[in-house]
Amino acid sequence: MELQEQTTVQVDLLKSFEEKIGRDDAIEPKDKMPDAYRKHLIRQISQHAHSEVIGMQPEGNWITRAPSLRAKQILLAKIQDEGGHGLYLYSAAETLGISRTEMIEQLHSGKAKYSNIFNYPALNWADIGAIGWLVDGAAIVNQVSLQRTSYGPYSRAMVRICKEESFHQRQGYEIMAKMMAGTADQREMAQDAMNRWWWPALMMFGPHDSESPRSGDAFKWKIKRQSNDELRAKFIDKTVQQAEVIGLTIPDKDLKWNEARGHYDHGPIDWNEFYNVINGNGPCNKQRMDHHKRVHAEGAWVREAAEAYRAKKEKQLFQSKN
Ligand code: FAQ
């Protein structure tokens, strides 16, 4: 093909992509898409997948120490769901032309991030309540919005994930409500967990809109439908009410209902802490990554066995056809 012809084809393809975006049609794996759109999605979806899988670690620590068989069963089911979410998301990212191996390498080398929140320790059972209530609660607000993201496989993964996350959020809220209805020590533990997880949970929505370098393209391509600050405000509004119902205090002296905005105003977020954590220097970054690397290496035999089984089946199929 001549250069000019090639350029015309490229322009036509880009036009058809932009028309689809304009019509709110989903972009599917085989559709033509700009390379920058593909890369943007690979970055976001793989980071989202890594977050789900690394997020299993702080909770996994508490399976053996859950206070009752019921609590243990529920926690086990929740953590298993998070692993499943990671798998849907890795599969969605794979449809964009990156392999699982490459994504894991990017996680291990530090090229790919994962959510800031999973670099904090889960110190006691109240933290399991705070994670379910606040962390899953924040994740749902973000993910409900992502159900309308422009990339089909990502948006469909979000629909299923959101259903499971609402169960997770209730699991956490139930733990907090029970502790707040308990002894003075239990109430103190619940409030202490709330104090430690509140600010990192607000940071999950990312930097303020004015400081969010990825938002421009994300809105242009309808990957994001609502901004970091809009979603953070939504989360604060609903969580303040839930805290009030069970008697917890939000650890923010500047928190105040703003009638004109129709949202709560909140105090300043410590962005130095946020950047420190996402750049690898949070309280548990090293522990989380060392654990993932060790377990990934220990699981090599599973991947090798699965590959040997696939090759055997392929050979059998080939022989039966010939
Ligand atoms: N943590 O320009 P923006 C869960 C990075 S799922 C770490 O605003 P963007 C379920 C950002 O990547 C939780 N890094 O970026 C669960 C970018 O750096 P890069 C995960 C963050 O993409 C519960 C830079 O800062 N959810 O918890 C964070 O437009 C319990 C500039 O930021 C998702 O991943 C952060 N919080 O907006 C599991 C949702 N925020 O990549 C287990 C999907 C920002 O250029 C247990 N992702 N950064 O090097 C998104 O919606 C978006 O990617 C945002 C960030 C909103 C996170």
GROMACS .gro file of C-alpha atoms and ligand atoms in nm:
model
  379
    1MET     CA    1   0.000   0.000   0.000
    2GLU     CA    2   0.122   0.348  -0.083
    3LEU     CA    3   0.202   0.577   0.209
    4GLN     CA    4  -0.084   0.815   0.122
    5GLU     CA    5  -0.331   0.525   0.101
    6GLN     CA    6  -0.210   0.394   0.439
    7THR     CA    7  -0.256   0.737   0.594
    8THR     CA    8  -0.612   0.759   0.456
    9VAL     CA    9  -0.695   0.416   0.603
   10GLN     CA   10  -0.555   0.524   0.942
   11VAL     CA   11  -0.758   0.847   0.937
   12ASP     CA   12  -1.076   0.651   0.848
   13LEU     CA   13  -1.014   0.405   1.131
   14LEU     CA   14  -0.959   0.682   1.381
   15LYS     CA   15  -1.277   0.849   1.257
   16SER     CA   16  -1.479   0.532   1.306
   17PHE     CA   17  -1.335   0.494   1.660
   18GLU     CA   18  -1.424   0.852   1.746
   19GLU     CA   19  -1.774   0.810   1.603
   20LYS     CA   20  -1.828   0.503   1.819
   21ILE     CA   21  -1.711   0.691   2.127
   22GLY     CA   22  -1.941   0.979   2.031
   23ARG     CA   23  -2.240   0.742   2.002
   24ASP     CA   24  -2.156   0.576   2.336
   25ASP     CA   25  -2.103   0.242   2.159
   26ALA     CA   26  -1.872   0.003   2.343
   27ILE     CA   27  -1.526  -0.047   2.193
   28GLU     CA   28  -1.461  -0.420   2.157
   29PRO     CA   29  -1.125  -0.606   2.139
   30LYS     CA   30  -1.124  -0.647   1.761
   31ASP     CA   31  -1.224  -0.287   1.690
   32LYS     CA   32  -0.956  -0.052   1.565
   33MET     CA   33  -0.844   0.186   1.836
   34PRO     CA   34  -0.567   0.443   1.878
   35ASP     CA   35  -0.255   0.301   2.035
   36ALA     CA   36  -0.271   0.558   2.314
   37TYR     CA   37  -0.624   0.439   2.406
   38ARG     CA   38  -0.502   0.079   2.418
   39LYS     CA   39  -0.204   0.173   2.637
   40HIS     CA   40  -0.416   0.386   2.869
   41LEU     CA   41  -0.652   0.093   2.926
   42ILE     CA   42  -0.373  -0.160   2.974
   43ARG     CA   43  -0.224   0.066   3.242
   44GLN     CA   44  -0.550   0.123   3.425
   45ILE     CA   45  -0.699  -0.227   3.398
   46SER     CA   46  -0.374  -0.404   3.492
   47GLN     CA   47  -0.327  -0.171   3.793
   48HIS     CA   48  -0.685  -0.241   3.891
   49ALA     CA   49  -0.620  -0.618   3.863
   50HIS     CA   50  -0.300  -0.593   4.069
   51SER     CA   51  -0.493  -0.401   4.336
   52GLU     CA   52  -0.752  -0.676   4.367
   53VAL     CA   53  -0.485  -0.944   4.408
   54ILE     CA   54  -0.252  -0.750   4.640
   55GLY     CA   55  -0.565  -0.650   4.834
   56MET     CA   56  -0.607  -1.014   4.937
   57GLN     CA   57  -0.298  -0.991   5.157
   58PRO     CA   58  -0.406  -0.760   5.443
   59GLU     CA   59  -0.731  -0.956   5.484
   60GLY     CA   60  -0.576  -1.299   5.431
   61ASN     CA   61  -0.381  -1.245   5.750
   62TRP     CA   62  -0.704  -1.254   5.950
   63ILE     CA   63  -0.865  -1.573   5.817
   64THR     CA   64  -0.714  -1.785   6.093
   65ARG     CA   65  -0.797  -1.525   6.358
   66ALA     CA   66  -1.160  -1.447   6.268
   67PRO     CA   67  -1.367  -1.439   6.590
   68SER     CA   68  -1.627  -1.700   6.483
   69LEU     CA   69  -1.679  -1.971   6.223
   70ARG     CA   70  -1.941  -1.751   6.053
   71ALA     CA   71  -1.699  -1.457   6.033
   72LYS     CA   72  -1.428  -1.686   5.898
   73GLN     CA   73  -1.653  -1.829   5.624
   74ILE     CA   74  -1.764  -1.483   5.515
   75LEU     CA   75  -1.410  -1.347   5.510
   76LEU     CA   76  -1.285  -1.648   5.312
   77ALA     CA   77  -1.561  -1.599   5.053
   78LYS     CA   78  -1.483  -1.228   5.027
   79ILE     CA   79  -1.111  -1.279   4.974
   80GLN     CA   80  -1.180  -1.548   4.716
   81ASP     CA   81  -1.404  -1.298   4.532
   82GLU     CA   82  -1.117  -1.048   4.523
   83GLY     CA   83  -0.895  -1.311   4.357
   84GLY     CA   84  -1.173  -1.370   4.103
   85HIS     CA   85  -1.197  -0.995   4.034
   86GLY     CA   86  -0.824  -0.992   3.964
   87LEU     CA   87  -0.872  -1.275   3.714
   88TYR     CA   88  -1.158  -1.106   3.523
   89LEU     CA   89  -0.952  -0.790   3.505
   90TYR     CA   90  -0.633  -0.963   3.389
   91SER     CA   91  -0.843  -1.132   3.119
   92ALA     CA   92  -0.992  -0.797   3.014
   93ALA     CA   93  -0.641  -0.648   2.988
   94GLU     CA   94  -0.520  -0.951   2.788
   95THR     CA   95  -0.779  -0.872   2.517
   96LEU     CA   96  -0.575  -0.555   2.454
   97GLY     CA   97  -0.265  -0.752   2.357
   98ILE     CA   98  -0.059  -0.778   2.676
   99SER     CA   99   0.020  -1.112   2.839
  100ARG     CA  100  -0.038  -1.202   3.203
  101THR     CA  101   0.337  -1.268   3.238
  102GLU     CA  102   0.420  -0.918   3.117
  103MET     CA  103   0.169  -0.762   3.357
  104ILE     CA  104   0.316  -0.952   3.652
  105GLU     CA  105   0.667  -0.848   3.546
  106GLN     CA  106   0.554  -0.484   3.542
  107LEU     CA  107   0.411  -0.525   3.892
  108HIS     CA  108   0.731  -0.684   4.023
  109SER     CA  109   0.959  -0.426   3.863
  110GLY     CA  110   0.751  -0.139   4.009
  111LYS     CA  111   0.649  -0.013   3.662
  112ALA     CA  112   0.284  -0.091   3.735
  113LYS     CA  113   0.123   0.053   4.044
  114TYR     CA  114  -0.154  -0.088   4.262
  115SER     CA  115  -0.392   0.095   4.494
  116ASN     CA  116  -0.227   0.299   4.772
  117ILE     CA  117  -0.465   0.149   5.027
  118PHE     CA  118  -0.312  -0.198   5.035
  119ASN     CA  119   0.017  -0.068   5.170
  120TYR     CA  120  -0.129  -0.015   5.518
  121PRO     CA  121  -0.131  -0.290   5.782
  122ALA     CA  122  -0.447  -0.465   5.909
  123LEU     CA  123  -0.362  -0.461   6.279
  124ASN     CA  124  -0.673  -0.614   6.434
  125TRP     CA  125  -1.023  -0.743   6.363
  126ALA     CA  126  -1.173  -0.392   6.353
  127ASP     CA  127  -0.942  -0.324   6.057
  128ILE     CA  128  -1.117  -0.604   5.868
  129GLY     CA  129  -1.443  -0.417   5.931
  130ALA     CA  130  -1.289  -0.089   5.816
  131ILE     CA  131  -1.146  -0.247   5.501
  132GLY     CA  132  -1.479  -0.400   5.399
  133TRP     CA  133  -1.681  -0.090   5.484
  134LEU     CA  134  -1.447   0.189   5.372
  135VAL     CA  135  -1.215   0.028   5.115
  136ASP     CA  136  -1.477  -0.180   4.938
  137GLY     CA  137  -1.721   0.110   4.985
  138ALA     CA  138  -1.482   0.345   4.804
  139ALA     CA  139  -1.406   0.081   4.540
  140ILE     CA  140  -1.780   0.040   4.464
  141VAL     CA  141  -1.835   0.413   4.411
  142ASN     CA  142  -1.550   0.416   4.159
  143GLN     CA  143  -1.653   0.090   3.995
  144VAL     CA  144  -2.022   0.173   3.958
  145SER     CA  145  -1.908   0.467   3.750
  146LEU     CA  146  -1.671   0.241   3.551
  147GLN     CA  147  -1.965   0.017   3.453
  148ARG     CA  148  -2.019   0.278   3.180
  149THR     CA  149  -1.656   0.292   3.071
  150SER     CA  150  -1.609   0.278   2.695
  151TYR     CA  151  -1.416  -0.050   2.668
  152GLY     CA  152  -1.665  -0.340   2.655
  153PRO     CA  153  -1.471  -0.614   2.842
  154TYR     CA  154  -1.379  -0.370   3.122
  155SER     CA  155  -1.732  -0.238   3.162
  156ARG     CA  156  -1.880  -0.591   3.167
  157ALA     CA  157  -1.625  -0.703   3.430
  158MET     CA  158  -1.733  -0.405   3.642
  159VAL     CA  159  -2.100  -0.507   3.636
  160ARG     CA  160  -2.024  -0.842   3.796
  161ILE     CA  161  -1.758  -0.705   4.030
  162CYS     CA  162  -1.994  -0.439   4.167
  163LYS     CA  163  -2.253  -0.701   4.264
  164GLU     CA  164  -1.991  -0.883   4.470
  165GLU     CA  165  -1.844  -0.565   4.616
  166SER     CA  166  -2.177  -0.461   4.767
  167PHE     CA  167  -2.175  -0.784   4.969
  168HIS     CA  168  -1.818  -0.701   5.079
  169GLN     CA  169  -1.916  -0.353   5.188
  170ARG     CA  170  -2.198  -0.493   5.400
  171GLN     CA  171  -1.967  -0.753   5.553
  172GLY     CA  172  -1.740  -0.471   5.671
  173TYR     CA  173  -2.023  -0.250   5.793
  174GLU     CA  174  -2.172  -0.540   5.989
  175ILE     CA  175  -1.838  -0.592   6.170
  176MET     CA  176  -1.818  -0.222   6.256
  177ALA     CA  177  -2.183  -0.208   6.367
  178LYS     CA  178  -2.135  -0.513   6.592
  179MET     CA  179  -1.824  -0.366   6.751
  180MET     CA  180  -1.997  -0.032   6.808
  181ALA     CA  181  -2.279  -0.219   6.985
  182GLY     CA  182  -2.025  -0.400   7.204
  183THR     CA  183  -1.800  -0.308   7.497
  184ALA     CA  184  -1.616   0.023   7.544
  185ASP     CA  185  -1.293  -0.150   7.430
  186GLN     CA  186  -1.461  -0.275   7.113
  187ARG     CA  187  -1.599   0.072   7.037
  188GLU     CA  188  -1.253   0.217   7.087
  189MET     CA  189  -1.103  -0.039   6.850
  190ALA     CA  190  -1.362   0.039   6.583
  191GLN     CA  191  -1.303   0.415   6.614
  192ASP     CA  192  -0.926   0.364   6.602
  193ALA     CA  193  -0.960   0.158   6.280
  194MET     CA  194  -1.183   0.429   6.133
  195ASN     CA  195  -0.923   0.694   6.221
  196ARG     CA  196  -0.644   0.502   6.048
  197TRP     CA  197  -0.834   0.397   5.731
  198TRP     CA  198  -1.041   0.710   5.659
  199TRP     CA  199  -0.775   0.927   5.494
  200PRO     CA  200  -0.607   0.651   5.290
  201ALA     CA  201  -0.959   0.552   5.169
  202LEU     CA  202  -1.017   0.909   5.044
  203MET     CA  203  -0.683   0.888   4.861
  204MET     CA  204  -0.805   0.581   4.668
  205PHE     CA  205  -0.990   0.817   4.429
  206GLY     CA  206  -0.659   0.963   4.314
  207PRO     CA  207  -0.527   1.320   4.320
  208HIS     CA  208  -0.758   1.623   4.293
  209ASP     CA  209  -0.890   1.681   3.941
  210SER     CA  210  -0.655   1.976   3.890
  211GLU     CA  211  -0.358   1.744   3.964
  212SER     CA  212  -0.472   1.436   3.769
  213PRO     CA  213  -0.262   1.403   3.453
  214ARG     CA  214  -0.452   1.102   3.314
  215SER     CA  215  -0.800   1.253   3.339
  216GLY     CA  216  -0.784   1.452   3.012
  217ASP     CA  217  -0.753   1.148   2.785
  218ALA     CA  218  -0.971   0.939   3.016
  219PHE     CA  219  -1.264   1.179   2.970
  220LYS     CA  220  -1.201   1.231   2.598
  221TRP     CA  221  -1.228   0.855   2.543
  222LYS     CA  222  -1.504   0.803   2.802
  223ILE     CA  223  -1.286   0.568   3.004
  224LYS     CA  224  -1.373   0.784   3.303
  225ARG     CA  225  -1.729   0.912   3.334
  226GLN     CA  226  -1.689   1.097   3.663
  227SER     CA  227  -1.386   1.274   3.802
  228ASN     CA  228  -1.169   1.177   4.099
  229ASP     CA  229  -1.315   1.459   4.311
  230GLU     CA  230  -1.677   1.389   4.210
  231LEU     CA  231  -1.646   1.026   4.312
  232ARG     CA  232  -1.464   1.113   4.636
  233ALA     CA  233  -1.748   1.352   4.726
  234LYS     CA  234  -2.007   1.082   4.656
  235PHE     CA  235  -1.823   0.840   4.885
  236ILE     CA  236  -1.791   1.095   5.166
  237ASP     CA  237  -2.159   1.191   5.151
  238LYS     CA  238  -2.286   0.837   5.187
  239THR     CA  239  -2.025   0.722   5.438
  240VAL     CA  240  -2.079   1.012   5.681
  241GLN     CA  241  -2.440   0.905   5.720
  242GLN     CA  242  -2.347   0.540   5.771
  243ALA     CA  243  -2.091   0.638   6.038
  244GLU     CA  244  -2.353   0.846   6.221
  245VAL     CA  245  -2.598   0.555   6.234
  246ILE     CA  246  -2.355   0.335   6.428
  247GLY     CA  247  -2.199   0.614   6.634
  248LEU     CA  248  -1.857   0.646   6.469
  249THR     CA  249  -1.689   0.986   6.432
  250ILE     CA  250  -1.526   1.084   6.102
  251PRO     CA  251  -1.171   1.192   6.194
  252ASP     CA  252  -1.190   1.528   6.016
  253LYS     CA  253  -1.257   1.843   6.218
  254ASP     CA  254  -1.319   2.039   5.896
  255LEU     CA  255  -1.594   1.809   5.773
  256LYS     CA  256  -1.902   2.023   5.717
  257TRP     CA  257  -2.214   2.003   5.503
  258ASN     CA  258  -2.203   2.261   5.226
  259GLU     CA  259  -2.560   2.343   5.127
  260ALA     CA  260  -2.458   2.532   4.813
  261ARG     CA  261  -2.247   2.243   4.677
  262GLY     CA  262  -2.482   1.973   4.804
  263HIS     CA  263  -2.181   1.787   4.943
  264TYR     CA  264  -1.967   1.773   5.254
  265ASP     CA  265  -1.655   1.988   5.255
  266HIS     CA  266  -1.357   1.804   5.397
  267GLY     CA  267  -1.018   1.891   5.542
  268PRO     CA  268  -0.692   1.878   5.341
  269ILE     CA  269  -0.570   1.539   5.223
  270ASP     CA  270  -0.202   1.465   5.288
  271TRP     CA  271  -0.082   1.425   4.930
  272ASN     CA  272   0.279   1.384   5.044
  273GLU     CA  273   0.173   1.068   5.220
  274PHE     CA  274  -0.016   0.953   4.907
  275TYR     CA  275   0.279   1.001   4.669
  276ASN     CA  276   0.517   0.848   4.921
  277VAL     CA  277   0.298   0.538   4.941
  278ILE     CA  278   0.232   0.496   4.567
  279ASN     CA  279   0.601   0.544   4.493
  280GLY     CA  280   0.691   0.242   4.704
  281ASN     CA  281   0.759   0.387   5.049
  282GLY     CA  282   0.441   0.310   5.244
  283PRO     CA  283   0.440   0.104   5.564
  284CYS     CA  284   0.385  -0.232   5.385
  285ASN     CA  285   0.496  -0.188   5.021
  286LYS     CA  286   0.803  -0.408   5.059
  287GLN     CA  287   0.617  -0.675   5.255
  288ARG     CA  288   0.336  -0.689   4.994
  289MET     CA  289   0.573  -0.713   4.699
  290ASP     CA  290   0.807  -0.967   4.865
  291HIS     CA  291   0.506  -1.185   4.946
  292HIS     CA  292   0.370  -1.165   4.590
  293LYS     CA  293   0.709  -1.247   4.437
  294ARG     CA  294   0.766  -1.542   4.670
  295VAL     CA  295   0.420  -1.693   4.617
  296HIS     CA  296   0.439  -1.633   4.241
  297ALA     CA  297   0.771  -1.822   4.228
  298GLU     CA  298   0.630  -2.104   4.442
  299GLY     CA  299   0.337  -2.134   4.200
  300ALA     CA  300   0.558  -2.180   3.893
  301TRP     CA  301   0.491  -2.555   3.893
  302VAL     CA  302   0.115  -2.492   3.860
  303ARG     CA  303   0.168  -2.277   3.550
  304GLU     CA  304   0.410  -2.535   3.405
  305ALA     CA  305   0.164  -2.821   3.470
  306ALA     CA  306  -0.123  -2.625   3.311
  307GLU     CA  307   0.092  -2.554   3.005
  308ALA     CA  308   0.201  -2.921   2.976
  309TYR     CA  309  -0.167  -3.028   2.997
  310ARG     CA  310  -0.265  -2.777   2.727
  311ALA     CA  311   0.016  -2.901   2.499
  312LYS     CA  312  -0.087  -3.265   2.557
  313LYS     CA  313  -0.451  -3.191   2.473
  314GLU     CA  314  -0.350  -3.000   2.161
  315LYS     CA  315  -0.134  -3.293   2.046
  316GLN     CA  316  -0.419  -3.540   2.110
  317LEU     CA  317  -0.658  -3.322   1.911
  318PHE     CA  318  -0.409  -3.297   1.624
  319GLN     CA  319  -0.359  -3.679   1.623
  320SER     CA  320  -0.733  -3.752   1.630
  321LYS     CA  321  -0.785  -3.524   1.326
  322ASN     CA  322  -0.507  -3.691   1.121
  323FAQ     N1  323  -0.332   0.425   4.423
  323FAQ     O1  324  -0.408   1.095   3.670
  323FAQ     P1  325  -0.459   1.011   3.780
  323FAQ     C1  326  -1.036  -0.250   4.539
  323FAQ     C2  327  -0.183   0.709   4.026
  323FAQ     S1  328  -1.005  -0.202   4.385
  323FAQ     C3  329  -0.221   0.412   4.348
  323FAQ     O2  330  -0.579   1.062   3.853
  323FAQ     P2  331  -0.618   0.792   3.675
  323FAQ     C4  332  -1.119  -0.373   4.563
  323FAQ     C5  333  -0.232   0.684   3.886
  323FAQ     O3  334  -0.225   0.545   3.853
  323FAQ     C6  335  -0.898  -0.059   4.404
  323FAQ     N2  336  -0.195   0.495   4.244
  323FAQ     O4  337  -0.484   0.860   3.727
  323FAQ     C7  338  -1.071  -0.440   4.683
  323FAQ     C8  339  -0.137   0.770   3.807
  323FAQ     O5  340  -0.010   0.705   3.797
  323FAQ     P3  341   0.038   0.631   3.659
  323FAQ     C9  342  -0.838  -0.027   4.277
  323FAQ    C10  343  -0.287   0.589   4.215
  323FAQ     O6  344  -0.582   0.655   3.629
  323FAQ    C11  345  -1.118  -0.406   4.807
  323FAQ    C12  346  -0.117   0.889   3.900
  323FAQ     O7  347  -0.148   0.845   4.031
  323FAQ     N3  348  -0.935   0.039   4.189
  323FAQ     O8  349  -0.993  -0.184   4.622
  323FAQ    C13  350  -0.405   0.604   4.289
  323FAQ     O9  351  -0.689   0.882   3.580
  323FAQ    C14  352  -1.073  -0.472   4.922
  323FAQ    C15  353  -0.202   1.009   3.864
  323FAQ    O10  354  -0.343   0.983   3.886
  323FAQ    C16  355  -0.899   0.080   4.068
  323FAQ    O11  356  -0.787   0.061   4.025
  323FAQ    C17  357  -0.426   0.518   4.396
  323FAQ     N4  358  -0.534   0.526   4.474
  323FAQ    O12  359  -0.711   0.784   3.805
  323FAQ    C18  360  -0.981  -0.545   4.671
  323FAQ    C19  361  -1.009   0.144   3.988
  323FAQ     N5  362  -0.475   0.707   4.238
  323FAQ    O13  363  -0.055   0.516   3.636
  323FAQ    C20  364  -0.936  -0.612   4.785
  323FAQ    C21  365  -0.969   0.172   3.847
  323FAQ    C22  366  -0.403   0.755   4.134
  323FAQ    O14  367   0.025   0.736   3.553
  323FAQ    C23  368  -0.983  -0.577   4.911
  323FAQ     N6  369  -0.881   0.286   3.836
  323FAQ     N7  370  -0.290   0.685   4.122
  323FAQ    O15  371   0.177   0.589   3.689
  323FAQ    C24  372  -0.923   0.414   3.831
  323FAQ    O16  373  -1.042   0.442   3.837
  323FAQ    C25  374  -0.820   0.521   3.813
  323FAQ    O17  375  -0.701   0.461   3.764
  323FAQ    C26  376  -0.788   0.601   3.944
  323FAQ    C27  377  -0.676   0.700   3.915
  323FAQ    C28  378  -0.911   0.678   3.989
  323FAQ    C29  379  -0.741   0.507   4.055
   0.00000   0.00000   0.00000
